[in-house]
Coordinates of N, CA and C in Angstrom, one line a residue:
M1 N 94.9 78.0 105.8 CA 96.6 77.6 106.2 C 97.3 77.2 105.2
V2 N 97.5 77.8 104.2 CA 98.9 76.6 103.2 C 99.8 76.0 103.7
T3 N 100.0 74.3 103.9 CA 101.5 73.5 103.3 C 101.1 73.1 102.8
S4 N 103.3 72.8 102.8 CA 103.5 72.0 101.5 C 104.4 71.6 101.9
R5 N 104.5 69.8 101.0 CA 105.7 68.9 101.2 C 107.2 69.8 101.0
W6 N 106.9 70.5 99.7 CA 108.2 70.5 98.6 C 108.8 72.1 99.8
T7 N 109.9 71.5 99.7 CA 110.6 72.3 100.2 C 112.6 72.3 98.8
A8 N 113.1 72.9 99.3 CA 114.6 72.3 98.5 C 115.1 72.2 99.0
D9 N 115.7 70.5 98.5 CA 116.8 69.5 98.5 C 118.3 69.6 98.8
P10 N 118.6 70.4 100.8 CA 119.3 70.0 101.2 C 121.0 69.3 100.2
A11 N 120.0 67.7 99.7 CA 120.3 66.8 100.2 C 121.6 66.8 98.2
R12 N 121.0 67.6 97.8 CA 121.5 67.7 96.4 C 123.1 68.1 96.5
T13 N 124.2 68.9 97.4 CA 125.3 69.0 96.9 C 125.9 67.8 98.1
A14 N 125.1 66.8 98.3 CA 125.5 65.4 99.6 C 126.5 64.7 98.5
S15 N 126.7 63.8 99.0 CA 127.3 62.2 98.2 C 126.4 61.9 97.5
P16 N 126.8 61.4 96.5 CA 126.2 60.6 95.1 C 126.0 58.8 95.2
R17 N 126.1 59.0 96.7 CA 124.9 57.7 97.1 C 123.7 57.4 97.7
R18 N 123.4 58.9 97.4 CA 121.7 59.1 97.9 C 121.0 57.9 97.4
R19 N 120.1 57.4 98.1 CA 119.4 56.3 97.7 C 118.2 56.4 98.3
G20 N 116.8 55.2 97.8 CA 115.7 55.7 98.5 C 115.1 56.9 98.6
V21 N 114.3 56.9 99.7 CA 113.3 58.2 99.3 C 113.7 59.7 99.3
V22 N 115.8 59.8 100.1 CA 116.7 60.9 99.5 C 116.3 61.1 98.1
L23 N 116.6 60.1 97.9 CA 117.4 60.4 96.3 C 116.1 60.9 95.4
E24 N 114.6 60.0 95.4 CA 113.3 60.1 94.9 C 113.9 61.6 95.3
R25 N 113.2 61.8 96.5 CA 113.0 63.9 96.5 C 114.0 64.0 95.9
A26 N 115.2 64.4 95.8 CA 116.0 65.2 94.9 C 115.9 64.8 93.6
I27 N 115.2 64.0 92.5 CA 114.7 63.5 91.7 C 113.7 64.4 91.3
M28 N 112.6 64.3 92.4 CA 111.4 65.3 91.7 C 111.9 66.7 92.2
D29 N 112.2 66.5 93.0 CA 112.6 68.4 93.5 C 113.1 69.2 91.6
A30 N 114.3 68.2 91.2 CA 114.8 68.7 90.8 C 113.6 68.6 89.2
A31 N 113.2 67.9 89.0 CA 111.5 67.8 87.4 C 110.7 68.7 87.9
L32 N 110.8 69.6 89.1 CA 109.7 70.8 89.9 C 111.1 72.1 89.5
E33 N 112.2 72.1 89.9 CA 112.9 73.1 88.8 C 112.8 73.2 87.6
Q34 N 112.9 71.9 87.0 CA 113.2 72.4 85.5 C 112.4 72.6 84.9
L35 N 110.6 72.4 85.6 CA 109.6 72.6 84.8 C 109.5 74.6 85.2
G36 N 110.0 74.7 86.4 CA 109.7 76.0 87.0 C 110.2 76.8 85.7
T37 N 111.8 76.2 85.3 CA 112.8 77.1 84.6 C 112.5 76.9 82.9
V38 N 111.9 75.8 82.5 CA 111.9 75.3 81.4 C 111.0 75.1 80.9
G39 N 110.4 74.9 81.8 CA 108.4 74.4 81.0 C 108.8 73.2 80.6
W40 N 107.3 72.5 80.1 CA 107.7 70.8 80.0 C 108.0 70.7 78.5
K41 N 107.9 71.5 77.3 CA 108.8 71.0 76.5 C 110.2 71.0 76.6
G42 N 110.7 71.7 77.6 CA 112.5 71.9 77.4 C 112.0 70.5 79.1
L43 N 111.6 70.0 79.5 CA 112.2 69.0 80.2 C 112.3 68.1 80.0
T44 N 113.6 67.6 80.2 CA 114.4 66.3 79.8 C 114.6 65.2 80.7
M45 N 114.3 64.6 80.9 CA 115.2 63.1 82.1 C 116.5 63.1 82.3
E46 N 117.3 63.7 81.0 CA 118.9 64.0 81.3 C 119.0 64.9 82.5
G47 N 117.9 66.0 81.9 CA 117.7 67.8 82.7 C 117.9 67.3 84.2
V48 N 116.5 66.1 84.2 CA 116.1 65.9 85.6 C 117.9 65.2 86.7
A49 N 118.6 64.9 86.0 CA 119.3 63.9 86.7 C 120.3 64.5 87.2
A50 N 120.5 65.4 85.6 CA 121.7 66.3 86.6 C 121.5 67.4 87.3
G51 N 120.1 67.7 87.4 CA 119.9 68.7 88.3 C 120.0 67.7 89.6
A52 N 119.4 66.9 89.9 CA 119.4 64.8 90.6 C 120.8 65.1 91.3
R53 N 121.6 65.3 90.5 CA 123.2 65.0 90.4 C 123.1 63.7 90.8
T54 N 122.2 62.8 89.6 CA 122.5 61.4 89.4 C 122.7 61.0 88.3
G55 N 122.5 59.9 87.9 CA 122.6 59.4 86.9 C 121.2 59.1 85.8
K56 N 120.9 58.9 84.7 CA 119.7 58.9 84.1 C 118.7 57.3 84.2
A57 N 120.1 56.5 84.9 CA 119.3 54.9 85.2 C 118.7 55.1 86.6
A58 N 119.5 55.9 87.0 CA 118.1 55.6 88.2 C 117.3 56.7 87.9
V59 N 116.8 57.3 87.3 CA 115.7 58.2 87.4 C 115.1 57.2 86.3
Y60 N 115.2 56.6 85.2 CA 114.3 55.8 84.3 C 114.0 54.9 85.3
R61 N 114.8 53.9 85.8 CA 114.2 52.7 86.8 C 113.3 53.3 88.0
R62 N 112.8 54.3 88.3 CA 111.9 54.7 89.2 C 111.0 55.6 88.6
W63 N 110.8 56.5 87.0 CA 109.5 57.3 86.0 C 110.3 56.5 84.8
P64 N 109.3 56.1 84.6 CA 109.7 55.3 82.6 C 109.5 56.5 82.4
S65 N 108.5 57.6 82.2 CA 108.5 58.3 81.6 C 108.6 59.9 82.1
K66 N 108.2 61.2 81.2 CA 108.6 62.5 81.8 C 107.0 62.9 82.4
E67 N 106.2 62.1 81.7 CA 105.1 61.6 82.5 C 104.6 61.9 83.7
D68 N 105.1 59.9 83.8 CA 105.0 59.4 85.1 C 105.9 60.2 86.7
L69 N 107.2 61.0 86.3 CA 107.4 61.5 87.0 C 106.8 63.3 86.8
V70 N 106.9 63.4 86.7 CA 105.7 65.2 86.7 C 104.6 64.8 87.7
A71 N 104.1 63.8 87.3 CA 102.4 63.2 88.3 C 102.9 63.5 89.6
D72 N 103.6 62.3 89.7 CA 104.2 62.3 90.7 C 104.8 63.6 91.9
A73 N 105.6 64.1 91.0 CA 106.4 64.8 91.8 C 105.2 66.1 92.2
L74 N 104.6 66.5 91.2 CA 103.4 67.2 91.8 C 102.3 66.9 92.8
V75 N 101.7 65.8 92.9 CA 101.5 65.4 93.7 C 101.7 65.6 95.1
A76 N 103.1 65.1 94.8 CA 103.9 65.4 96.1 C 104.4 66.6 96.5
G77 N 104.3 67.2 95.8 CA 105.0 68.5 96.8 C 103.8 70.1 96.5
L78 N 102.6 69.6 95.3 CA 101.6 71.2 95.6 C 101.4 71.2 97.0
P79 N 101.3 71.9 97.6 CA 100.7 72.4 99.0 C 99.2 72.4 99.6
R80 N 99.2 72.9 100.4 CA 97.5 72.4 100.4 C 97.3 73.3 101.7
V81 N 95.7 73.7 101.7 CA 94.8 74.7 102.1 C 94.5 74.0 102.9
E82 N 95.0 74.1 104.3 CA 94.4 72.9 105.7 C 93.1 72.8 105.6
T83 N 92.6 74.4 106.0 CA 91.7 74.9 106.6 C 90.3 76.1 106.2
A84 N 89.3 76.1 106.1 CA 88.5 76.8 105.1 C 88.7 78.4 106.7
P85 N 89.2 80.0 106.1 CA 89.0 80.9 106.7 C 87.8 81.1 107.5
D86 N 87.9 81.5 108.3 CA 86.6 81.4 109.5 C 87.1 83.5 110.1
L87 N 86.4 84.4 108.8 CA 87.0 85.6 109.5 C 86.2 86.9 109.3
G88 N 84.7 85.8 109.5 CA 83.5 86.9 110.3 C 82.6 87.3 109.1
S89 N 83.0 86.6 108.1 CA 82.0 87.0 107.0 C 82.1 86.3 106.1
V90 N 81.0 86.1 104.9 CA 81.5 85.4 103.3 C 82.6 86.3 102.2
R91 N 82.8 87.0 102.4 CA 83.3 87.8 101.4 C 84.8 88.3 102.4
E92 N 84.6 88.0 103.4 CA 86.5 88.4 103.8 C 86.6 86.7 104.1
D93 N 85.9 85.5 103.9 CA 86.5 84.4 104.0 C 86.9 84.4 102.5
L94 N 86.2 84.6 101.8 CA 86.3 83.7 100.6 C 87.6 85.7 99.6
L95 N 87.9 86.2 100.0 CA 88.6 86.7 99.9 C 90.4 86.1 100.2
A96 N 90.2 85.5 102.1 CA 91.4 84.5 102.0 C 91.8 83.7 101.1
L97 N 90.8 83.0 100.8 CA 90.8 81.6 100.5 C 91.0 81.6 99.0
C98 N 91.1 83.4 98.6 CA 91.8 83.1 97.4 C 93.2 83.2 97.2
R99 N 93.0 84.2 98.2 CA 94.7 84.5 98.0 C 95.5 83.3 99.2
E100 N 95.0 82.5 99.7 CA 95.4 81.0 99.6 C 95.7 80.4 98.8
V101 N 94.8 80.1 97.4 CA 94.4 79.7 96.0 C 95.9 80.1 95.2
R102 N 95.6 81.8 95.6 CA 97.2 82.4 94.1 C 98.2 81.7 94.9
E103 N 98.7 81.8 96.2 CA 99.8 81.5 96.8 C 100.7 79.6 96.0
I104 N 99.5 79.2 96.7 CA 99.6 77.8 95.8 C 100.5 77.5 94.1
M105 N 98.8 78.8 93.7 CA 99.3 78.6 91.8 C 100.5 79.0 91.3
Y106 N 101.3 80.1 92.9 CA 102.7 81.0 92.2 C 103.8 80.0 93.4
S107 N 103.7 79.1 93.8 CA 104.8 78.6 94.9 C 105.3 78.0 93.7
P108 N 106.8 78.0 93.8 CA 107.3 76.2 93.0 C 106.8 74.9 92.5
P109 N 105.8 74.5 92.2 CA 104.8 73.4 91.8 C 104.3 73.6 91.6
G110 N 103.2 74.9 92.5 CA 102.6 75.3 91.6 C 102.7 75.5 89.9
V111 N 103.8 77.1 90.1 CA 104.3 77.2 88.3 C 104.4 76.2 88.3
A112 N 105.8 75.0 88.0 CA 105.5 73.6 87.8 C 104.4 73.1 86.8
L113 N 103.0 73.2 88.0 CA 102.0 72.8 87.0 C 100.9 73.9 86.7
R114 N 101.5 74.9 86.4 CA 101.0 75.7 85.8 C 101.6 75.7 84.1
A115 N 102.7 75.7 83.7 CA 103.8 74.6 82.5 C 103.6 74.0 82.0
V116 N 102.7 72.9 83.2 CA 102.4 71.6 82.3 C 101.3 72.1 82.0
I117 N 100.5 72.6 82.7 CA 99.0 72.9 81.9 C 99.3 74.0 80.5
H118 N 100.2 74.8 80.9 CA 99.9 75.5 79.1 C 100.3 75.0 77.7
E119 N 101.1 73.6 78.4 CA 102.2 73.5 77.3 C 102.1 72.5 76.7
C120 N 101.2 71.4 77.9 CA 100.8 70.0 77.3 C 99.7 69.8 76.7
D121 N 100.0 69.1 75.2 CA 98.7 68.8 74.4 C 97.4 67.9 74.9
D122 N 96.1 67.5 74.3 CA 95.1 67.6 75.0 C 95.2 66.3 75.2
V123 N 96.5 65.1 74.8 CA 95.9 64.1 75.4 C 96.9 63.7 76.6
R124 N 98.4 64.4 76.4 CA 98.9 64.6 77.5 C 98.2 65.2 78.8
A125 N 97.2 66.7 78.5 CA 96.9 67.2 79.3 C 96.0 65.4 80.6
E126 N 95.8 65.0 79.4 CA 94.4 63.9 80.3 C 95.3 63.3 81.9
R127 N 97.1 63.2 81.6 CA 97.0 62.2 82.5 C 97.6 63.0 83.8
F128 N 97.0 64.1 83.5 CA 97.5 65.1 84.7 C 96.0 65.2 85.8
Q129 N 95.7 65.4 84.7 CA 93.4 65.8 85.0 C 93.7 64.9 86.8
D130 N 94.0 64.2 87.2 CA 94.1 63.4 88.4 C 94.1 64.4 89.2
V131 N 95.5 65.3 88.9 CA 96.7 65.9 89.6 C 95.9 67.2 89.8
I132 N 95.3 67.2 88.7 CA 95.1 69.0 88.6 C 93.6 69.5 90.2
V133 N 92.4 67.7 89.8 CA 91.5 67.6 90.4 C 91.7 67.9 91.4
G134 N 92.6 66.8 92.2 CA 92.8 66.0 93.5 C 93.9 67.4 94.0
G135 N 94.7 67.7 93.2 CA 95.9 68.4 93.7 C 95.1 70.4 94.4
V136 N 94.0 70.2 93.0 CA 93.8 72.3 93.3 C 92.2 72.2 93.0
I137 N 91.4 72.2 92.4 CA 90.0 72.2 92.5 C 89.9 71.5 93.2
G138 N 90.2 70.5 93.7 CA 88.8 69.4 94.1 C 88.7 70.3 95.5
P139 N 89.9 70.0 96.7 CA 90.2 71.0 98.0 C 89.4 72.1 97.7
T140 N 90.4 73.1 97.2 CA 89.2 74.4 97.1 C 87.4 74.3 96.9
V141 N 87.3 73.2 96.6 CA 85.5 73.7 95.8 C 85.6 73.1 97.8
T142 N 86.1 71.8 98.0 CA 85.6 71.8 99.1 C 85.8 72.9 100.5
L143 N 86.6 72.9 100.4 CA 86.7 74.6 101.2 C 85.4 75.9 101.2
L144 N 85.6 76.1 99.3 CA 84.7 77.3 99.4 C 82.8 76.5 99.4
R145 N 82.2 75.2 99.4 CA 81.7 74.5 100.0 C 81.1 74.6 101.8
E146 N 82.6 74.8 102.5 CA 82.6 75.1 104.0 C 82.5 76.5 104.2
V147 N 82.6 77.7 103.6 CA 82.6 78.9 103.8 C 81.2 79.6 103.2
V148 N 81.1 78.6 102.0 CA 79.3 79.0 102.0 C 78.5 79.1 102.7
T149 N 78.5 77.2 103.3 CA 77.8 77.1 104.7 C 77.7 77.4 105.5
R150 N 78.2 78.2 105.6 CA 78.7 78.4 107.3 C 77.9 80.1 106.8
G151 N 77.9 80.8 105.7 CA 77.4 81.9 105.2 C 75.9 82.0 105.4
I152 N 75.5 80.9 104.7 CA 74.0 80.4 105.1 C 74.1 80.8 105.9
E153 N 74.4 79.8 107.1 CA 74.0 79.6 108.4 C 74.0 81.2 109.5
R154 N 75.0 81.8 109.1 CA 74.4 83.0 109.3 C 73.7 84.2 108.7
G155 N 72.8 83.7 107.7 CA 72.1 84.6 107.0 C 72.7 85.7 105.9
E156 N 74.0 85.7 105.1 CA 74.5 86.0 104.3 C 74.3 86.2 102.9
V157 N 73.6 84.8 103.1 CA 73.7 83.2 101.7 C 72.8 83.4 101.5
R158 N 71.7 83.1 100.4 CA 70.6 82.4 100.1 C 71.1 80.8 99.9
S159 N 69.7 80.8 100.5 CA 70.2 79.0 101.2 C 70.7 77.8 100.2
D160 N 70.0 78.0 99.2 CA 69.8 77.0 98.1 C 71.6 76.9 96.6
A161 N 73.1 78.3 97.9 CA 73.7 78.9 97.3 C 74.8 78.0 97.6
A162 N 74.7 76.8 97.8 CA 76.4 75.5 98.4 C 75.8 74.0 96.7
N163 N 76.1 74.9 95.5 CA 75.7 73.3 94.9 C 76.9 74.0 93.7
S164 N 76.9 72.6 93.0 CA 78.1 72.5 92.1 C 78.7 73.7 91.4
H165 N 77.4 74.2 91.0 CA 77.5 75.4 89.5 C 77.9 76.6 90.4
V166 N 78.2 77.0 91.4 CA 79.0 78.2 91.8 C 79.5 78.2 93.2
L167 N 80.0 76.6 92.9 CA 81.3 76.0 93.6 C 82.0 76.7 92.8
D168 N 81.5 75.7 91.8 CA 83.1 76.1 90.6 C 83.1 77.3 90.2
V169 N 82.2 77.5 89.7 CA 83.1 79.3 89.7 C 84.5 79.8 90.2
I170 N 85.5 80.4 91.6 CA 86.2 80.6 91.7 C 87.0 79.8 91.2
P171 N 87.3 78.7 91.0 CA 88.2 77.8 90.4 C 88.6 77.7 88.7
A172 N 87.9 77.2 88.4 CA 87.0 78.0 86.7 C 87.9 79.5 86.6
M173 N 87.6 80.5 87.4 CA 87.6 81.6 86.6 C 89.2 81.7 86.9
M174 N 89.6 81.2 88.2 CA 91.5 81.2 88.3 C 92.1 80.6 87.3
M175 N 91.1 79.6 87.5 CA 92.4 79.1 86.3 C 92.3 79.1 84.8
Y176 N 91.2 79.9 84.1 CA 91.1 80.0 83.2 C 91.9 81.8 83.0
R177 N 91.5 82.5 83.8 CA 92.5 83.3 84.1 C 94.2 83.1 83.9
S178 N 94.6 82.5 84.6 CA 95.9 82.0 84.8 C 95.9 81.7 83.1
K179 N 95.8 80.5 82.7 CA 96.0 79.5 81.5 C 95.6 80.5 80.4
V180 N 95.0 80.9 79.9 CA 94.0 82.0 78.8 C 95.1 83.4 78.9
C181 N 94.9 83.8 80.2 CA 94.6 85.3 80.0 C 96.1 85.6 81.2
G182 N 96.9 84.9 81.4 CA 98.1 85.3 81.7 C 97.6 86.0 82.8
S183 N 97.3 85.7 83.7 CA 96.3 86.4 85.3 C 97.2 86.9 86.0
E184 N 97.9 87.7 86.5 CA 98.8 87.3 88.5 C 97.4 87.6 89.2
W185 N 97.1 87.8 89.1 CA 95.4 87.8 90.4 C 96.3 88.4 91.1
S186 N 96.3 90.3 91.0 CA 96.6 91.1 92.1 C 95.4 91.2 93.2
D187 N 95.4 91.6 94.0 CA 94.2 91.4 94.8 C 93.2 92.7 94.9
Q188 N 93.3 93.5 93.1 CA 92.3 93.7 93.8 C 91.6 93.1 92.1
D189 N 91.9 91.8 91.2 CA 91.2 91.2 90.7 C 90.5 89.9 91.6
L190 N 91.3 90.0 92.4 CA 90.7 88.8 93.4 C 89.5 89.7 94.1
K191 N 89.6 90.9 94.5 CA 88.2 91.7 95.2 C 87.0 92.3 93.9
E192 N 87.7 92.7 92.9 CA 86.6 92.4 92.0 C 86.1 91.0 91.0
M193 N 86.3 90.4 91.6 CA 85.7 89.2 91.3 C 84.8 88.6 92.3
I194 N 84.8 88.7 93.5 CA 84.5 88.6 94.7 C 82.9 89.2 94.3
D195 N 83.6 90.4 94.6 CA 82.2 91.6 94.6 C 81.7 92.0 93.8
R196 N 82.2 91.1 92.4 CA 81.1 91.5 90.8 C 80.9 90.5 90.9
L197 N 81.1 89.1 91.4 CA 80.8 88.1 90.5 C 80.5 86.9 91.6
M198 N 81.0 86.9 92.7 CA 80.1 85.8 93.8 C 79.1 86.3 94.5
L199 N 79.3 87.4 95.3 CA 78.8 87.9 95.9 C 77.5 88.2 95.4
P200 N 76.9 89.2 94.4 CA 75.6 88.3 93.4 C 75.6 87.3 93.8
L201 N 75.6 86.5 93.0 CA 75.4 85.1 93.1 C 75.3 84.7 94.7
L202 N 75.5 84.8 95.8 CA 75.4 83.9 97.1 C 74.9 84.8 97.4
R203 N 74.1 86.4 97.4 CA 73.2 86.9 97.9 C 72.3 86.8 98.6
P204 N 71.8 86.7 99.4 CA 70.0 85.8 99.5 C 68.7 86.9 98.5
H205 N 68.0 85.5 98.3 CA 67.2 86.3 97.3 C 65.8 87.5 97.9
R206 N 66.0 88.3 97.1 CA 64.8 89.8 97.8 C 62.9 89.0 97.5
V207 N 62.6 88.7 99.3 CA 60.8 88.9 98.8 C 60.6 90.2 98.3

């Protein structure tokens, strides 16, 4: 199940006297919205302030740079996959998990993260490494390990398959296809990745 802390902020139209966490939330929501519409290069602190209906100084007091603002907005907003699917077979579990990861990638904060990944140069991209790994890749790998371990226990998966090389395949493929190829990851794409790549990797060795 995918859960998210990101929601459209109803306080956007409220009094300009907003303070504290309410104002911070409005600013971070505005940053994510701008990333999704104008991208990383088009995002400005002035534009974020306008979107949040506040002054530019209120933004700079909290975040000295747009890198700092975007990193915090992504950490706060990215949805999370809370539990690993358990549908009775490794194939169905992998497919369900990939669909949930796809949902994250195409959520408003996910679109914002993709804008950062696509447009940032290498130096700026390093600023978001922890966000990408901690918010998307790390949790996905943890759940993949649970799915694969459960498959080992059922006898569907070879006993040595729960290793980092195998578990990195799905996140690597999804990030690569999204960044380099612009893939939208249809259900058919996900099924082919699982059937043609993952299941042969996971299948028990024949004696």
